[in-house]
mmCIF file of C-alpha atoms in Angstrom:
data_model
loop_
_atom_site.group_PDB
_atom_site.id
_atom_site.type_symbol
_atom_site.label_atom_id
_atom_site.label_comp_id
_atom_site.label_asym_id
_atom_site.label_seq_id
_atom_site.Cartn_x
_atom_site.Cartn_y
_atom_site.Cartn_z
ATOM 1 C CA UNK H 1499 -3.180 -10.586 -35.672
ATOM 2 C CA UNK H 1500 -1.750 -10.168 -32.482
ATOM 3 C CA UNK H 1501 -2.815 -7.787 -29.805
ATOM 4 C CA UNK H 1502 -1.453 -6.350 -26.631
ATOM 5 C CA UNK H 1503 -2.039 -8.871 -24.322
ATOM 6 C CA UNK H 1504 -0.261 -11.328 -26.578
ATOM 7 C CA UNK H 1505 2.814 -9.635 -26.729
ATOM 8 C CA UNK H 1506 2.766 -8.699 -23.126
ATOM 9 C CA UNK H 1507 1.907 -12.172 -22.290
ATOM 10 C CA UNK H 1508 4.897 -13.420 -24.343
ATOM 11 C CA UNK H 1509 7.317 -11.347 -22.967
ATOM 12 C CA UNK H 1510 6.032 -12.101 -19.174
ATOM 13 C CA UNK H 1511 6.777 -15.719 -19.520
ATOM 14 C CA UNK H 1512 10.122 -14.961 -21.776
ATOM 15 C CA UNK H 1513 11.553 -13.092 -18.591
ATOM 16 C CA UNK H 1514 10.114 -14.854 -16.223
ATOM 17 C CA UNK H 1515 12.104 -18.257 -17.692
ATOM 18 C CA UNK H 1516 14.728 -16.725 -18.762
ATOM 19 C CA UNK H 1517 16.559 -14.162 -16.565
ATOM 20 C CA UNK H 1518 20.360 -14.979 -16.226
ATOM 21 C CA UNK H 1519 21.485 -11.639 -16.776
ATOM 22 C CA UNK H 1520 19.222 -9.725 -13.747
ATOM 23 C CA UNK H 1521 19.748 -9.319 -10.165
ATOM 24 C CA UNK H 1522 17.260 -8.024 -7.871
ATOM 25 C CA UNK H 1523 17.847 -3.883 -6.948
ATOM 26 C CA UNK H 1524 18.339 -4.744 -3.524
ATOM 27 C CA UNK H 1525 21.094 -7.371 -3.332
ATOM 28 C CA UNK H 1526 22.541 -5.387 -6.233
ATOM 29 C CA UNK H 1527 22.655 -2.069 -4.090
ATOM 30 C CA UNK H 1528 24.282 -4.076 -0.973
ATOM 31 C CA UNK H 1529 27.102 -5.169 -3.496
ATOM 32 C CA UNK H 1530 27.889 -3.404 -6.641
ATOM 33 C CA UNK H 1531 31.269 -4.754 -7.740
ATOM 34 C CA UNK H 1532 29.843 -8.190 -7.295
ATOM 35 C CA UNK H 1533 26.523 -7.779 -9.441
ATOM 36 C CA UNK H 1534 27.654 -5.268 -12.049
ATOM 37 C CA UNK H 1535 27.662 -7.215 -14.789
ATOM 38 C CA UNK H 1536 24.048 -8.277 -14.067
ATOM 39 C CA UNK H 1537 20.871 -5.620 -15.676
ATOM 40 C CA UNK H 1538 18.983 -4.382 -11.899
ATOM 41 C CA UNK H 1539 15.141 -5.492 -11.666
ATOM 42 C CA UNK H 1540 12.452 -5.919 -8.973
ATOM 43 C CA UNK H 1541 8.656 -5.742 -9.296
ATOM 44 C CA UNK H 1542 8.012 -2.816 -10.889
ATOM 45 C CA UNK H 1543 10.707 -3.260 -13.071
ATOM 46 C CA UNK H 1544 9.532 -6.475 -14.553
ATOM 47 C CA UNK H 1545 5.919 -4.698 -15.298
ATOM 48 C CA UNK H 1546 7.606 -1.914 -17.163
ATOM 49 C CA UNK H 1547 9.721 -3.996 -19.104
ATOM 50 C CA UNK H 1548 6.348 -6.512 -20.153
ATOM 51 C CA UNK H 1549 4.229 -3.665 -20.431
ATOM 52 C CA UNK H 1550 6.491 -1.238 -22.633
ATOM 53 C CA UNK H 1551 7.613 -4.005 -24.710
ATOM 54 C CA UNK H 1552 4.065 -4.534 -25.577
ATOM 55 C CA UNK H 1553 2.808 -1.081 -26.253
ATOM 56 C CA UNK H 1554 6.500 -0.808 -28.605
ATOM 57 C CA UNK H 1555 5.109 -4.372 -30.304
ATOM 58 C CA UNK H 1556 1.700 -2.644 -31.486
ATOM 59 C CA UNK H 1557 3.322 0.465 -32.632
ATOM 60 C CA UNK H 1558 2.832 2.897 -29.694
ATOM 61 C CA UNK H 1559 6.179 3.825 -28.797
ATOM 62 C CA UNK H 1560 4.540 7.302 -26.820
ATOM 63 C CA UNK H 1561 2.679 4.960 -24.554
ATOM 64 C CA UNK H 1562 5.785 2.918 -24.078
ATOM 65 C CA UNK H 1563 7.735 5.684 -22.858
ATOM 66 C CA UNK H 1564 4.687 7.359 -20.822
ATOM 67 C CA UNK H 1565 4.581 3.596 -19.060
ATOM 68 C CA UNK H 1566 8.332 4.398 -17.856
ATOM 69 C CA UNK H 1567 7.983 8.017 -16.568
ATOM 70 C CA UNK H 1568 4.886 6.866 -14.643
ATOM 71 C CA UNK H 1569 6.377 3.183 -13.480
ATOM 72 C CA UNK H 1570 7.925 4.371 -10.541
ATOM 73 C CA UNK H 1571 4.843 4.095 -8.442
ATOM 74 C CA UNK H 1572 2.577 1.043 -9.385
ATOM 75 C CA UNK H 1573 -0.843 2.933 -8.611
ATOM 76 C CA UNK H 1574 0.109 5.995 -10.987
ATOM 77 C CA UNK H 1575 0.456 3.622 -14.110
ATOM 78 C CA UNK H 1576 -2.583 1.880 -13.269
ATOM 79 C CA UNK H 1577 -4.381 4.655 -13.210
ATOM 80 C CA UNK H 1578 -2.474 5.870 -16.633
ATOM 81 C CA UNK H 1579 -4.101 2.525 -18.007
ATOM 82 C CA UNK H 1580 -7.494 2.885 -17.110
ATOM 83 C CA UNK H 1581 -7.755 6.524 -18.054
ATOM 84 C CA UNK H 1582 -5.686 7.132 -21.074
ATOM 85 C CA UNK H 1583 -5.437 3.315 -22.335
ATOM 86 C CA UNK H 1584 -9.251 2.414 -21.481
ATOM 87 C CA UNK H 1585 -8.050 -1.095 -19.327
ATOM 88 C CA UNK H 1586 -10.751 -1.981 -16.346
ATOM 89 C CA UNK H 1587 -9.835 -1.858 -13.110
ATOM 90 C CA UNK H 1588 -10.760 -5.170 -11.270
ATOM 91 C CA UNK H 1589 -10.700 -5.108 -7.172
ATOM 92 C CA UNK H 1590 -9.408 -8.717 -6.062
ATOM 93 C CA UNK H 1591 -9.668 -10.125 -1.844
ATOM 94 C CA UNK H 1592 -10.173 -13.650 -0.966
ATOM 95 C CA UNK H 1593 -12.073 -12.928 2.134
ATOM 96 C CA UNK H 1594 -13.583 -9.461 3.155
ATOM 97 C CA UNK H 1595 -14.672 -10.746 6.189
ATOM 98 C CA UNK H 1596 -11.897 -12.795 7.434
ATOM 99 C CA UNK H 1597 -8.647 -11.851 6.189
ATOM 100 C CA UNK H 1598 -5.705 -14.197 6.807
ATOM 101 C CA UNK H 1599 -3.710 -11.625 8.220
ATOM 102 C CA UNK H 1600 -6.342 -10.425 10.380
ATOM 103 C CA UNK H 1601 -5.269 -6.724 8.640
ATOM 104 C CA UNK H 1602 -8.252 -4.097 8.388
ATOM 105 C CA UNK H 1603 -6.965 -3.144 5.169
ATOM 106 C CA UNK H 1604 -8.629 -5.868 3.312
ATOM 107 C CA UNK H 1605 -11.886 -4.763 4.897
ATOM 108 C CA UNK H 1606 -11.924 -1.391 4.374
ATOM 109 C CA UNK H 1607 -10.368 -1.574 0.553
ATOM 110 C CA UNK H 1608 -13.132 -3.787 -0.002
ATOM 111 C CA UNK H 1609 -15.900 -1.685 1.702
ATOM 112 C CA UNK H 1610 -14.456 1.742 -0.502
ATOM 113 C CA UNK H 1611 -14.077 -0.754 -3.201
ATOM 114 C CA UNK H 1612 -18.117 -1.501 -3.361
ATOM 115 C CA UNK H 1613 -19.047 2.989 -2.120
ATOM 116 C CA UNK H 1614 -16.431 4.521 -4.781
ATOM 117 C CA UNK H 1615 -15.619 1.740 -7.317
ATOM 118 C CA UNK H 1616 -11.707 3.049 -6.539
ATOM 119 C CA UNK H 1617 -8.848 1.156 -5.275
ATOM 120 C CA UNK H 1618 -6.532 3.932 -4.111
ATOM 121 C CA UNK H 1619 -7.605 6.167 -6.238
ATOM 122 C CA UNK H 1620 -7.821 3.406 -9.319
ATOM 123 C CA UNK H 1621 -11.144 3.779 -11.036
ATOM 124 C CA UNK H 1622 -12.822 -0.188 -10.479
ATOM 125 C CA UNK H 1623 -15.411 -1.814 -12.937
ATOM 126 C CA UNK H 1624 -15.185 -5.200 -11.112
ATOM 127 C CA UNK H 1625 -14.768 -6.757 -7.890
ATOM 128 C CA UNK H 1626 -13.832 -10.294 -7.663
ATOM 129 C CA UNK H 1627 -13.991 -11.474 -3.898
ATOM 130 C CA UNK H 1628 -14.771 -14.084 -1.350
ATOM 131 C CA UNK H 1629 -12.878 -16.655 -3.631
ATOM 132 C CA UNK H 1630 -10.270 -18.145 -0.832
ATOM 133 C CA UNK H 1631 -12.597 -18.440 2.674
ATOM 134 C CA UNK H 1632 -10.945 -18.478 5.499
ATOM 135 C CA UNK H 1633 -12.949 -21.080 7.692
ATOM 136 C CA UNK H 1634 -13.731 -20.958 11.093
ATOM 137 C CA UNK H 1635 -11.138 -23.057 12.186
ATOM 138 C CA UNK H 1636 -8.353 -20.719 11.109
ATOM 139 C CA UNK H 1637 -7.189 -18.971 14.065
ATOM 140 C CA UNK H 1638 -7.680 -15.781 11.703
ATOM 141 C CA UNK H 1639 -11.478 -16.071 11.796
ATOM 142 C CA UNK H 1640 -13.204 -13.518 14.009
ATOM 143 C CA UNK H 1641 -10.157 -11.720 14.612
ATOM 144 C CA UNK H 1642 -11.090 -8.632 12.510
ATOM 145 C CA UNK H 1643 -15.383 -9.198 12.707
ATOM 146 C CA UNK H 1644 -16.048 -11.051 15.592
ATOM 147 C CA UNK H 1645 -19.844 -10.966 14.818
ATOM 148 C CA UNK H 1646 -19.521 -12.390 10.981
ATOM 149 C CA UNK H 1647 -20.228 -15.635 10.335
ATOM 150 C CA UNK H 1648 -18.153 -17.528 7.527
ATOM 151 C CA UNK H 1649 -18.050 -15.858 4.015
ATOM 152 C CA UNK H 1650 -20.279 -17.380 1.618
ATOM 153 C CA UNK H 1651 -17.802 -18.730 -1.286
ATOM 154 C CA UNK H 1652 -17.942 -17.239 -5.103
ATOM 155 C CA UNK H 1653 -16.224 -19.344 -7.366
ATOM 156 C CA UNK H 1654 -17.906 -17.842 -10.563
ATOM 157 C CA UNK H 1655 -16.411 -14.769 -10.439
ATOM 158 C CA UNK H 1656 -12.723 -15.632 -9.904
ATOM 159 C CA UNK H 1657 -12.893 -18.473 -12.863
ATOM 160 C CA UNK H 1658 -13.978 -15.992 -14.822
ATOM 161 C CA UNK H 1659 -10.849 -13.410 -13.589
ATOM 162 C CA UNK H 1660 -8.606 -16.791 -14.269
ATOM 163 C CA UNK H 1661 -9.429 -16.385 -18.342
ATOM 164 C CA UNK H 1662 -7.410 -12.903 -18.164
ATOM 165 C CA UNK H 1663 -4.645 -13.276 -20.789
ATOM 166 C CA UNK H 1664 -2.748 -10.578 -18.851
ATOM 167 C CA UNK H 1665 -3.141 -7.958 -16.176
ATOM 168 C CA UNK H 1666 -1.126 -5.399 -14.228
ATOM 169 C CA UNK H 1667 -1.833 -5.647 -10.471
ATOM 170 C CA UNK H 1668 -0.584 -3.925 -7.381
ATOM 171 C CA UNK H 1669 -0.987 -4.727 -3.815
ATOM 172 C CA UNK H 1670 -1.454 -2.255 -0.608
ATOM 173 C CA UNK H 1671 -1.445 1.064 -2.693
ATOM 174 C CA UNK H 1672 1.576 -0.272 -4.725
ATOM 175 C CA UNK H 1673 3.980 -1.323 -1.607
ATOM 176 C CA UNK H 1674 4.227 -4.590 -4.608
ATOM 177 C CA UNK H 1675 3.463 -4.481 -8.241
ATOM 178 C CA UNK H 1676 2.865 -7.800 -10.143
ATOM 179 C CA UNK H 1677 1.846 -9.510 -13.580
ATOM 180 C CA UNK H 1678 -1.313 -11.625 -13.812
ATOM 181 C CA UNK H 1679 -2.176 -14.320 -16.477
ATOM 182 C CA UNK H 1680 -4.884 -17.048 -16.269
ATOM 183 C CA UNK H 1681 -5.269 -16.955 -12.523
ATOM 184 C CA UNK H 1682 -1.236 -16.327 -12.197
ATOM 185 C CA UNK H 1683 0.557 -14.100 -10.351
ATOM 186 C CA UNK H 1684 4.158 -12.928 -11.911
ATOM 187 C CA UNK H 1685 6.257 -11.044 -9.802
ATOM 188 C CA UNK H 1686 10.413 -10.369 -9.037
ATOM 189 C CA UNK H 1687 11.836 -9.680 -5.384
ATOM 190 C CA UNK H 1688 14.449 -7.246 -5.446
ATOM 191 C CA UNK H 1689 16.710 -8.939 -2.859
ATOM 192 C CA UNK H 1690 17.276 -12.386 -4.696
ATOM 193 C CA UNK H 1691 18.708 -13.504 -7.844
ATOM 194 C CA UNK H 1692 18.563 -16.661 -9.693
ATOM 195 C CA UNK H 1693 15.693 -19.608 -9.222
ATOM 196 C CA UNK H 1694 14.520 -16.840 -6.531
ATOM 197 C CA UNK H 1695 14.549 -13.583 -8.286
ATOM 198 C CA UNK H 1696 11.019 -14.548 -10.384
ATOM 199 C CA UNK H 1697 8.480 -16.451 -8.568
ATOM 200 C CA UNK H 1698 4.440 -17.319 -9.649
ATOM 201 C CA UNK H 1699 1.581 -18.420 -7.660
ATOM 202 C CA UNK H 1700 -1.939 -18.616 -8.019
ATOM 203 C CA UNK H 1701 -4.353 -15.584 -6.879
ATOM 204 C CA UNK H 1702 -6.200 -17.879 -4.947
ATOM 205 C CA UNK H 1703 -3.016 -18.233 -2.532
ATOM 206 C CA UNK H 1704 -1.569 -14.899 -2.851
ATOM 207 C CA UNK H 1705 -0.183 -13.555 0.467
ATOM 208 C CA UNK H 1706 -0.716 -10.122 -0.235
ATOM 209 C CA UNK H 1707 -4.997 -10.644 -0.226
ATOM 210 C CA UNK H 1708 -6.226 -7.411 -1.627
ATOM 211 C CA UNK H 1709 -5.346 -4.996 -4.152
ATOM 212 C CA UNK H 1710 -6.421 -4.238 -7.683
ATOM 213 C CA UNK H 1711 -5.629 -5.725 -11.155
ATOM 214 C CA UNK H 1712 -5.839 -3.327 -14.097
ATOM 215 C CA UNK H 1713 -6.881 -5.304 -17.458
ATOM 216 C CA UNK H 1714 -7.112 -4.497 -21.544
ATOM 217 C CA UNK H 1715 -10.272 -3.839 -22.172
ATOM 218 C CA UNK H 1716 -11.142 -6.799 -24.360
ATOM 219 C CA UNK H 1717 -9.574 -9.428 -21.306
ATOM 220 C CA UNK H 1718 -12.295 -7.236 -19.333
ATOM 221 C CA UNK H 1719 -14.824 -8.462 -21.453
ATOM 222 C CA UNK H 1720 -14.216 -12.187 -19.970
ATOM 223 C CA UNK H 1721 -15.244 -11.508 -16.741
ATOM 224 C CA UNK H 1722 -18.631 -12.121 -15.777
ATOM 225 C CA UNK H 1723 -21.020 -9.549 -15.386
ATOM 226 C CA UNK H 1724 -22.143 -10.605 -11.847
ATOM 227 C CA UNK H 1725 -18.566 -9.026 -10.755
ATOM 228 C CA UNK H 1726 -19.613 -5.620 -12.050
ATOM 229 C CA UNK H 1727 -19.345 -3.026 -9.546
ATOM 230 C CA UNK H 1728 -21.945 0.287 -9.436
ATOM 231 C CA UNK H 1729 -21.007 3.251 -8.162
ATOM 232 C CA UNK H 1730 -21.706 6.046 -10.837
ATOM 233 C CA UNK U 1106 13.911 35.858 55.061
ATOM 234 C CA UNK U 1107 10.511 34.144 55.361
ATOM 235 C CA UNK U 1108 9.308 37.058 53.363
ATOM 236 C CA UNK U 1109 11.896 36.136 50.381
ATOM 237 C CA UNK U 1110 10.199 32.465 50.600
ATOM 238 C CA UNK U 1111 6.940 33.341 50.150
ATOM 239 C CA UNK U 1112 7.976 35.777 47.595
ATOM 240 C CA UNK U 1113 10.004 33.095 45.688
ATOM 241 C CA UNK U 1114 6.826 30.515 46.112
ATOM 242 C CA UNK U 1115 4.265 32.871 44.777
ATOM 243 C CA UNK U 1116 6.811 33.806 41.794
ATOM 244 C CA UNK U 1117 7.349 29.950 41.283
ATOM 245 C CA UNK U 1118 3.449 29.310 41.107
ATOM 246 C CA UNK U 1119 2.652 31.921 38.532
ATOM 247 C CA UNK U 1120 5.667 31.098 36.277
ATOM 248 C CA UNK U 1121 4.271 27.262 36.492
ATOM 249 C CA UNK U 1122 0.036 28.547 36.114
ATOM 250 C CA UNK U 1123 1.777 30.780 32.826
ATOM 251 C CA UNK U 1124 3.829 27.639 31.340
ATOM 252 C CA UNK U 1125 2.067 25.978 28.182
ATOM 253 C CA UNK U 1126 2.256 22.333 28.243
ATOM 254 C CA UNK U 1127 5.724 21.357 28.007
ATOM 255 C CA UNK U 1128 5.146 18.568 25.489
ATOM 256 C CA UNK U 1129 4.571 19.845 21.694
ATOM 257 C CA UNK U 1130 4.557 16.562 19.809
ATOM 258 C CA UNK U 1131 4.182 12.971 20.451
ATOM 259 C CA UNK U 1132 5.040 10.191 18.301
ATOM 260 C CA UNK U 1133 2.998 7.445 17.588
ATOM 261 C CA UNK U 1134 3.043 4.484 15.115
ATOM 262 C CA UNK U 1135 1.353 4.875 11.371
ATOM 263 C CA UNK U 1136 -0.466 1.867 12.616
ATOM 264 C CA UNK U 1137 -2.233 4.083 14.971
ATOM 265 C CA UNK U 1138 -3.676 5.730 12.286
ATOM 266 C CA UNK U 1139 -6.094 2.601 10.831
ATOM 267 C CA UNK U 1140 -4.971 0.972 8.059
ATOM 268 C CA UNK U 1141 -3.476 2.424 4.820
ATOM 269 C CA UNK U 1142 -6.194 3.191 2.573
ATOM 270 C CA UNK U 1143 -7.043 5.872 4.599
ATOM 271 C CA UNK U 1144 -4.222 7.088 6.783
ATOM 272 C CA UNK U 1145 -1.886 7.318 3.505
ATOM 273 C CA UNK U 1146 -4.431 10.469 2.573
ATOM 274 C CA UNK U 1147 -2.819 12.371 5.865
ATOM 275 C CA UNK U 1148 0.537 10.306 6.436
ATOM 276 C CA UNK U 1149 1.688 8.772 3.127
ATOM 277 C CA UNK U 1150 2.506 5.397 2.086
ATOM 278 C CA UNK U 1151 2.930 2.783 4.347
ATOM 279 C CA UNK U 1152 6.325 1.706 3.505
ATOM 280 C CA UNK U 1153 10.103 3.699 3.458
ATOM 281 C CA UNK U 1154 9.238 6.914 2.032
ATOM 282 C CA UNK U 1155 12.808 7.295 0.084
ATOM 283 C CA UNK U 1156 11.744 4.386 -1.746
ATOM 284 C CA UNK U 1157 9.532 4.146 -4.803
ATOM 285 C CA UNK U 1158 7.764 0.895 -3.622
ATOM 286 C CA UNK U 1159 8.173 -1.577 -0.884
ATOM 287 C CA UNK U 1160 9.286 -5.370 -0.254
ATOM 288 C CA UNK U 1161 8.084 -8.254 -2.489
ATOM 289 C CA UNK U 1162 6.957 -9.854 0.511
ATOM 290 C CA UNK U 1163 4.258 -7.925 3.219
ATOM 291 C CA UNK U 1164 6.291 -7.505 6.394
ATOM 292 C CA UNK U 1165 5.600 -4.136 8.555
ATOM 293 C CA UNK U 1166 7.774 -0.706 8.158
ATOM 294 C CA UNK U 1167 8.458 0.893 11.332
ATOM 295 C CA UNK U 1168 6.997 3.809 10.496
ATOM 296 C CA UNK U 1169 6.525 6.810 13.158
ATOM 297 C CA UNK U 1170 4.103 9.780 13.140
ATOM 298 C CA UNK U 1171 5.315 12.897 14.685
ATOM 299 C CA UNK U 1172 1.880 14.673 15.789
ATOM 300 C CA UNK U 1173 2.714 18.436 16.974
ATOM 301 C CA UNK U 1174 1.801 21.386 17.976
ATOM 302 C CA UNK U 1175 2.558 25.239 19.044
ATOM 303 C CA UNK U 1176 5.644 25.244 16.697
ATOM 304 C CA UNK U 1177 6.450 25.239 13.662
ATOM 305 C CA UNK U 1178 7.259 21.955 11.518
ATOM 306 C CA UNK U 1179 11.146 23.022 10.681
ATOM 307 C CA UNK U 1180 11.206 22.173 14.448
ATOM 308 C CA UNK U 1181 10.139 19.301 14.258
ATOM 309 C CA UNK U 1182 11.973 17.892 11.424
ATOM 310 C CA UNK U 1183 15.237 18.706 13.630
ATOM 311 C CA UNK U 1184 14.379 16.932 16.400
ATOM 312 C CA UNK U 1185 12.880 14.032 14.576
ATOM 313 C CA UNK U 1186 14.992 13.757 11.217
ATOM 314 C CA UNK U 1187 14.467 11.121 8.125
ATOM 315 C CA UNK U 1188 17.258 9.121 7.812
ATOM 316 C CA UNK U 1189 17.166 6.219 5.177
ATOM 317 C CA UNK U 1190 20.659 4.666 6.019
ATOM 318 C CA UNK U 1191 19.231 3.915 9.585
ATOM 319 C CA UNK U 1192 15.974 3.480 8.123
ATOM 320 C CA UNK U 1193 14.397 5.949 10.437
ATOM 321 C CA UNK U 1194 11.065 7.577 9.056
ATOM 322 C CA UNK U 1195 9.429 10.039 10.363
ATOM 323 C CA UNK U 1196 6.283 11.454 9.107
ATOM 324 C CA UNK U 1197 4.762 14.890 10.179
ATOM 325 C CA UNK U 1198 1.392 15.613 11.101
ATOM 326 C CA UNK U 1199 -0.372 19.142 12.562
ATOM 327 C CA UNK U 1200 -2.614 18.529 15.713
ATOM 328 C CA UNK U 1201 -5.382 19.759 14.499
ATOM 329 C CA UNK U 1202 -4.662 17.962 10.728
ATOM 330 C CA UNK U 1203 -4.947 14.708 13.123
ATOM 331 C CA UNK U 1204 -7.408 15.025 15.055
ATOM 332 C CA UNK U 1205 -9.518 16.532 12.062
ATOM 333 C CA UNK U 1206 -8.924 13.590 10.574
ATOM 334 C CA UNK U 1207 -9.353 10.901 13.628
ATOM 335 C CA UNK U 1208 -12.875 12.731 14.106
ATOM 336 C CA UNK U 1209 -13.953 11.947 10.493
ATOM 337 C CA UNK U 1210 -12.937 8.110 10.271
ATOM 338 C CA UNK U 1211 -14.323 7.839 13.872
ATOM 339 C CA UNK U 1212 -17.419 9.064 12.787
ATOM 340 C CA UNK U 1213 -18.209 7.237 9.777
ATOM 341 C CA UNK U 1214 -17.581 3.830 11.963
ATOM 342 C CA UNK U 1215 -16.879 1.577 8.970
ATOM 343 C CA UNK U 1216 -15.092 -1.179 10.936
ATOM 344 C CA UNK U 1217 -15.490 -1.296 14.661
ATOM 345 C CA UNK U 1218 -12.252 -2.638 15.457
ATOM 346 C CA UNK U 1219 -10.826 0.415 13.449
ATOM 347 C CA UNK U 1220 -13.114 3.201 15.256
ATOM 348 C CA UNK U 1221 -11.817 1.722 18.075
ATOM 349 C CA UNK U 1222 -8.167 2.219 17.443
ATOM 350 C CA UNK U 1223 -8.691 5.745 16.115
ATOM 351 C CA UNK U 1224 -10.460 6.837 19.361
ATOM 352 C CA UNK U 1225 -7.434 5.103 21.321
ATOM 353 C CA UNK U 1226 -5.418 7.328 19.048
ATOM 354 C CA UNK U 1227 -6.907 10.736 19.593
ATOM 355 C CA UNK U 1228 -7.561 10.084 23.445
ATOM 356 C CA UNK U 1229 -3.498 9.156 23.955
ATOM 357 C CA UNK U 1230 -2.723 12.743 21.635
ATOM 358 C CA UNK U 1231 -4.952 14.653 23.669
ATOM 359 C CA UNK U 1232 -3.633 13.283 27.203
ATOM 360 C CA UNK U 1233 -0.107 14.233 25.619
ATOM 361 C CA UNK U 1234 -0.312 17.313 24.297
ATOM 362 C CA UNK U 1235 -3.867 18.723 25.230
ATOM 363 C CA UNK U 1236 -7.190 19.461 24.132
ATOM 364 C CA UNK U 1237 -8.359 22.723 22.576
#
């Protein structure tokens, strides 16, 4: 019997592979006449299309409707999935000490994830970090934390996260949202059409660096216990 | 004539002494308030306020923050309006709220580089629109 994650992954891939009818929302806004026959999409619309489809497929039309209502803000949707559907929050950050963009956002969110078990008020159950270490030779190394040495690599936690079939992700407090499946990030670019509208990449090389993924509870069971955070 | 000149000079002195600091607002950048994970509680998210989310690729949004005191918010909004068509995005923060926020995060000192940035922001605000 198929469950939420099966339907979600099915729809995620369907849209990723078949989107000739769609155009990025900002591109459409820039020339409505040219793109009038296309359906508008963007990062959060992709997530909502998939999540609402999966909720409907398991017979929960109410949740599908509610998701669309909240979906304007990625963190609101993430909180709803955790607080009302038992999903689990996973904080991600490839290198908590030496982010590739030298932005303090990543180290600060890591600190708060450990201290409060929250990412922009999205409750967290797991913390998967330090899976793509910035080497000493990289110009970004030491720019944020001069005194810290090379971060210890942790490949165990990320390897278990890569078994997860489906998740909904937010970066930089919801500035960007995306979908996750088996170690890959699936996203939409709102200023594109055709082959560049959708993109998939490895979570280990995702340029947004830190963020959070919320995953259905049965998927969270695949993540190793060493990644659990304890604040409460 | 000499009396008039002296009187005018004295009046000017009195006038200077009683005039409040001229500057009642100071403009800063979003990043002067630290990373979005803390700054968003005070000044909102770090993308255009008229959009529900931002670009799918990391980029910097030129968001300005107006710290004001001794004036009404409505006056500040008129002086520094938000104009989406021109990508003009201002956030408004009361002087006391700004200092309270800065003091709190400076004392927490989670990341030295961030704390130093916030100290600098606080000093610039005080230099510009005064201490209380």
